[in-house]
Amino acid sequence: MPGAVWGRARHGWVVPALLPAINLALALLLSAVVVLLIGESPTRALRLLTSGAFGNGEAIGYTLYYATNFIFTGLAVAVAFHGGLFNIGAEGQAYIGGLPVALLCLGAGGWPTGLVIAAAVVAAAAGGAAWAFVPAWLQAKRGSHVVITTIMFNFIASAVMTHLLVNVLIKPGQQSPETREFAPSTWMPQLHDLARAIGWEIGRSPVNLSLILALAAGGLVWLYLWHTRWGYELRALGHNETAAIYGGIQPARTVIVAMTVSGALAGLMSLNEVMGVQHRLLLNFPGGAGYVGIAVALMGRNHPVGIVIAAVLFGALYQGGSELSFDMPKLTRDMVVVIQGLIILVCGALEHALRAPLDALFRQPARASAGS
Amino acid sequence: MSESILLLALLAAATARGAAPLVLAALGGLFAERSGIVDIGLEGKMLASAFAAAATAAVTGSAWAGLAAGIAAAVLVGLVHGFACITHHGNQVVSGMALNITISGLTVVLGYAWFHEGGQTPLLGPGARFAPIELPGVSALGAVPGLGLVYREVLSGHNLLVYIAAVAVPAVAWIVYRTRFGLRLRAVGESPGAVDTAGISVSAVRYGALAVSGVLCGLSGAYLSIAHNASFIRDMSAGKGYLALAALIFGQWRPVPTLGACLLFAFADVVQARLQGTPLPLVGVVPVQLIQAIPYVLTVLLLAGFVGRAVAPRAIGVPYLKER
């Protein structure tokens, strides 16, 4: 029975590849119901969204700028997920990560740009890592659940940053709580400027060097998870804690390392927003990217390649969504938030609901051939 | 002297008003979490209810219809959570986050499309809201020094849902500790296998708990939009669901201590609103943002075992898989 052999051979990769596609289709279908409910055409909305996100060079640039944030936060959530930890605190870690970056950029006016970038990478990672370290330490040593503590730390981060921006870092004589603009020498270079330097014209957009850093971070995460002892220990712990401990893995240390790496990745997101685009520290600059990271990690199945693809998809949703709201004013950008939530629901919470039948579908022919 | 007593009375009344939505949501979370289901979705359920209540009250002009719609919306969200976590053994935290995010977007999208007021619902008239209730005999008793003042300023003059919140605490304590459902609820959260062996459906008890949680969150959300305020505003729950969750943990998953935590958190909020820019003796002006962070810091300290010890229901967060 040739079909049976085919079925068995396909099973290895077909489910991991097909499942996210089916999940996405299902989430979009549910969103289409919402679009219908408010009296717009879902197909026209999808067409506008796609052309808004990929229609020209500028649009693609904006899509990639949003995607940069989501690659960082998606990687952050995914690293924690591999150890069976749910880091809801990427939002707060990114927010706190922006603080040392801003202080550095405010103080490093005369430094060469390359040095500022190198120092800012360290600063952003250190800020985010520090904010994740406390919940990690509390989980590892005191047994407090990382989910609840990271939620609490998001609120604490928000309070601390509001206090600092309103009372301490605010530009004197100004109403809105934000710092003064950084000196241009401390700005993250824009990709269209870099491209022009090598004689390549691309449209103006906020996408900057952070995108390259994000992709590099993805490569490093891949190395960490699958090619270092720490990554092995983390995945072992996530699969089966008892077995991992029996195998001599120290859960406390592994948890702390993983959450600190996770926080550092979230913190790096601030490079794109603070240093690359806004050029100053302002209230609530992560704007929910930490939560998008959850959807991105789930959809990308916690693998860097999947995360980059999912992040571009979400970048397209954010960019296409803002374009969409010009043409269809009833569909505000909040529609993107709805889609994001539905994707988390379908990919994450309802994962087993779809996986089991799909597994069965591709396993059955193989089993039949084994029996015959 | 009498002025400072009056100020204290006003602070107490404001604390009661601030605590009411927290108490209702936290008690809802108590049912869910005691049954072994993590209820991060309190925030989403409150928001869904606040929107449904305000939208229905605006269309029908009836506060009661609004309340019913709010409860129905929150129960529906709870059942979706149950479908993912109980029926399909999904991750409870992921499901809760998904629902919170979906609802924070959906309420604005629907509000914008239906009412064309930038995501808000229309302002409600007097009949479409739960107005403050004057307790009987306030005018007569209010003149009595001391207790009369407490009766007039602290106990009287709240809306119906504040009184429901007050009654809900002993009622929930009675249900959880003194009824058959309560016994099963606690047992399912500690040892679902044993409950299953006794021939009781774990899923049914957990679905029931989520439905009750939905009703209480529905009351809490309705309080926000059709009692305390007069319309739905985007993201109007503003973290109160998470604060209620913190109060539930701070109250160690027990009704009366949870009430205490809610009152404490609400009091911190009232104080920070009062203290804006007022210098305190010894410490000077305390930034209000830092006072706002107190409930969260306290919860973290408690979870870490630095102030007391929070012991969660044993089976919390673990999907129950019957052996096949």
Coordinates of N, CA and C in Angstrom, one line a residue, chain A residues 91-163:
Chain A
E91 N 6.8 41.9 29.1 CA 6.4 43.3 28.9 C 7.2 44.2 29.9
G92 N 7.2 43.8 31.2 CA 7.9 44.5 32.2 C 9.4 44.5 32.0
Q93 N 9.9 43.3 31.6 CA 11.4 43.2 31.4 C 11.8 44.1 30.3
A94 N 11.0 44.2 29.2 CA 11.4 45.1 28.1 C 11.4 46.5 28.6
Y95 N 10.3 46.8 29.4 CA 10.2 48.2 29.9 C 11.4 48.6 30.7
I96 N 11.7 47.8 31.7 CA 12.9 48.1 32.5 C 14.2 48.1 31.7
G97 N 14.3 47.2 30.7 CA 15.4 47.2 29.8 C 15.7 48.5 29.2
G98 N 14.6 49.2 28.9 CA 14.8 50.5 28.2 C 15.4 51.6 29.1
L99 N 15.4 51.4 30.4 CA 15.9 52.4 31.3 C 17.4 52.6 31.2
P100 N 18.2 51.5 31.4 CA 19.7 51.7 31.2 C 20.1 52.1 29.8
V101 N 19.3 51.7 28.8 CA 19.6 52.1 27.4 C 19.4 53.6 27.3
A102 N 18.3 54.1 27.9 CA 18.1 55.6 27.8 C 19.1 56.3 28.6
L103 N 19.5 55.9 29.8 CA 20.5 56.6 30.5 C 21.8 56.6 29.8
L104 N 22.1 55.5 29.2 CA 23.4 55.4 28.4 C 23.4 56.4 27.2
C105 N 22.3 56.4 26.5 CA 22.2 57.3 25.3 C 22.2 58.7 25.7
L106 N 21.5 59.1 26.9 CA 21.5 60.4 27.3 C 22.9 60.9 27.7
G107 N 23.7 59.9 28.2 CA 25.0 60.3 28.8 C 26.2 60.2 27.8
A108 N 25.9 59.4 26.7 CA 27.0 59.0 25.8 C 27.0 59.8 24.5
G109 N 26.7 61.1 24.6 CA 26.6 61.9 23.4 C 27.8 61.9 22.5
G110 N 29.0 62.0 23.1 CA 30.2 62.1 22.3 C 30.8 60.8 21.9
W111 N 30.3 59.7 22.3 CA 30.9 58.4 22.0 C 30.7 58.0 20.5
P112 N 31.7 57.2 20.0 CA 31.4 56.7 18.6 C 30.2 55.7 18.6
T113 N 29.4 55.8 17.5 CA 28.2 55.0 17.5 C 28.3 53.5 17.8
G114 N 29.4 53.0 17.2 CA 29.6 51.5 17.4 C 29.8 51.2 18.9
L115 N 30.5 52.0 19.6 CA 30.7 51.7 21.0 C 29.3 51.9 21.8
V116 N 28.6 52.9 21.4 CA 27.3 53.1 22.0 C 26.4 51.9 21.8
I117 N 26.4 51.4 20.6 CA 25.5 50.2 20.3 C 26.0 49.0 21.1
A118 N 27.3 48.8 21.2 CA 27.8 47.6 22.0 C 27.4 47.8 23.4
A119 N 27.6 49.0 24.0 CA 27.2 49.2 25.4 C 25.7 49.1 25.6
A120 N 24.9 49.6 24.6 CA 23.5 49.5 24.8 C 22.9 48.1 24.7
V121 N 23.6 47.2 23.9 CA 23.2 45.8 23.9 C 23.3 45.2 25.3
V122 N 24.5 45.5 25.9 CA 24.8 45.0 27.2 C 23.8 45.6 28.2
A123 N 23.5 46.9 28.1 CA 22.7 47.6 29.1 C 21.3 47.0 29.0
A124 N 20.7 46.9 27.8 CA 19.4 46.4 27.6 C 19.2 45.0 28.1
A125 N 20.2 44.2 27.8 CA 20.1 42.8 28.3 C 20.2 42.7 29.8
A126 N 21.1 43.6 30.3 CA 21.3 43.5 31.8 C 20.0 44.0 32.5
G127 N 19.4 45.1 32.0 CA 18.1 45.6 32.6 C 17.0 44.6 32.6
G128 N 16.8 43.9 31.4 CA 15.7 42.9 31.4 C 16.1 41.7 32.2
A129 N 17.4 41.3 32.2 CA 17.8 40.1 33.0 C 17.6 40.4 34.5
A130 N 17.9 41.6 34.9 CA 17.8 41.9 36.3 C 16.3 41.8 36.7
W131 N 15.4 42.3 35.9 CA 14.0 42.3 36.3 C 13.4 40.9 36.2
A132 N 14.0 40.0 35.4 CA 13.6 38.6 35.4 C 14.2 37.8 36.5
F133 N 15.4 38.2 36.9 CA 16.2 37.4 37.9 C 15.4 37.3 39.2
V134 N 14.8 38.4 39.7 CA 14.1 38.3 41.0 C 13.0 37.2 41.0
P135 N 12.0 37.3 40.0 CA 11.0 36.2 40.0 C 11.7 34.8 39.8
A136 N 12.8 34.7 39.0 CA 13.4 33.5 38.8 C 14.0 32.9 40.1
W137 N 14.7 33.8 40.8 CA 15.3 33.4 42.1 C 14.2 33.0 43.1
L138 N 13.1 33.8 43.1 CA 12.0 33.5 44.0 C 11.4 32.1 43.7
Q139 N 11.3 31.8 42.4 CA 10.7 30.5 42.0 C 11.7 29.4 42.4
A140 N 13.0 29.6 42.1 CA 13.9 28.5 42.3 C 14.2 28.3 43.8
K141 N 14.3 29.4 44.6 CA 14.7 29.2 46.0 C 13.6 29.3 47.0
R142 N 12.5 30.0 46.6 CA 11.4 30.2 47.6 C 10.1 29.6 47.2
G143 N 10.1 29.0 46.0 CA 8.9 28.3 45.5 C 7.7 29.1 45.2
S144 N 7.9 30.4 44.9 CA 6.8 31.2 44.5 C 6.6 31.1 43.0
H145 N 5.4 31.0 42.5 CA 5.1 30.7 41.1 C 5.5 31.8 40.2
V146 N 6.3 31.5 39.2 CA 6.8 32.5 38.3 C 5.7 33.2 37.5
V147 N 4.6 32.5 37.2 CA 3.6 33.2 36.5 C 3.0 34.4 37.3
I148 N 2.7 34.1 38.5 CA 2.1 35.2 39.3 C 3.1 36.3 39.6
T149 N 4.4 35.9 39.9 CA 5.4 37.0 40.3 C 5.7 37.8 39.0
T150 N 5.7 37.2 37.8 CA 6.1 38.0 36.7 C 4.9 39.0 36.4
I151 N 3.7 38.5 36.6 CA 2.5 39.5 36.4 C 2.7 40.6 37.4
M152 N 3.0 40.3 38.6 CA 3.1 41.4 39.6 C 4.3 42.3 39.2
F153 N 5.4 41.7 38.7 CA 6.5 42.5 38.3 C 6.2 43.4 37.1
N154 N 5.3 43.0 36.3 CA 4.8 43.9 35.2 C 4.2 45.2 35.8
F155 N 3.4 45.0 36.8 CA 2.7 46.2 37.4 C 3.7 47.0 38.2
I156 N 4.7 46.3 38.9 CA 5.7 47.1 39.6 C 6.6 47.9 38.6
A157 N 6.9 47.2 37.5 CA 7.8 47.9 36.5 C 7.0 49.2 36.0
S158 N 5.7 49.0 35.8 CA 5.0 50.1 35.2 C 5.0 51.3 36.3
A159 N 4.8 50.9 37.5 CA 4.7 52.0 38.6 C 6.1 52.6 38.7
V160 N 7.2 51.8 38.7 CA 8.5 52.4 38.9 C 8.8 53.3 37.7
M161 N 8.5 52.9 36.5 CA 8.9 53.7 35.3 C 8.0 54.9 35.2
T162 N 6.7 54.8 35.6 CA 5.9 56.0 35.6 C 6.5 57.0 36.6
H163 N 6.8 56.5 37.8 CA 7.4 57.4 38.8 C 8.7 58.1 38.2

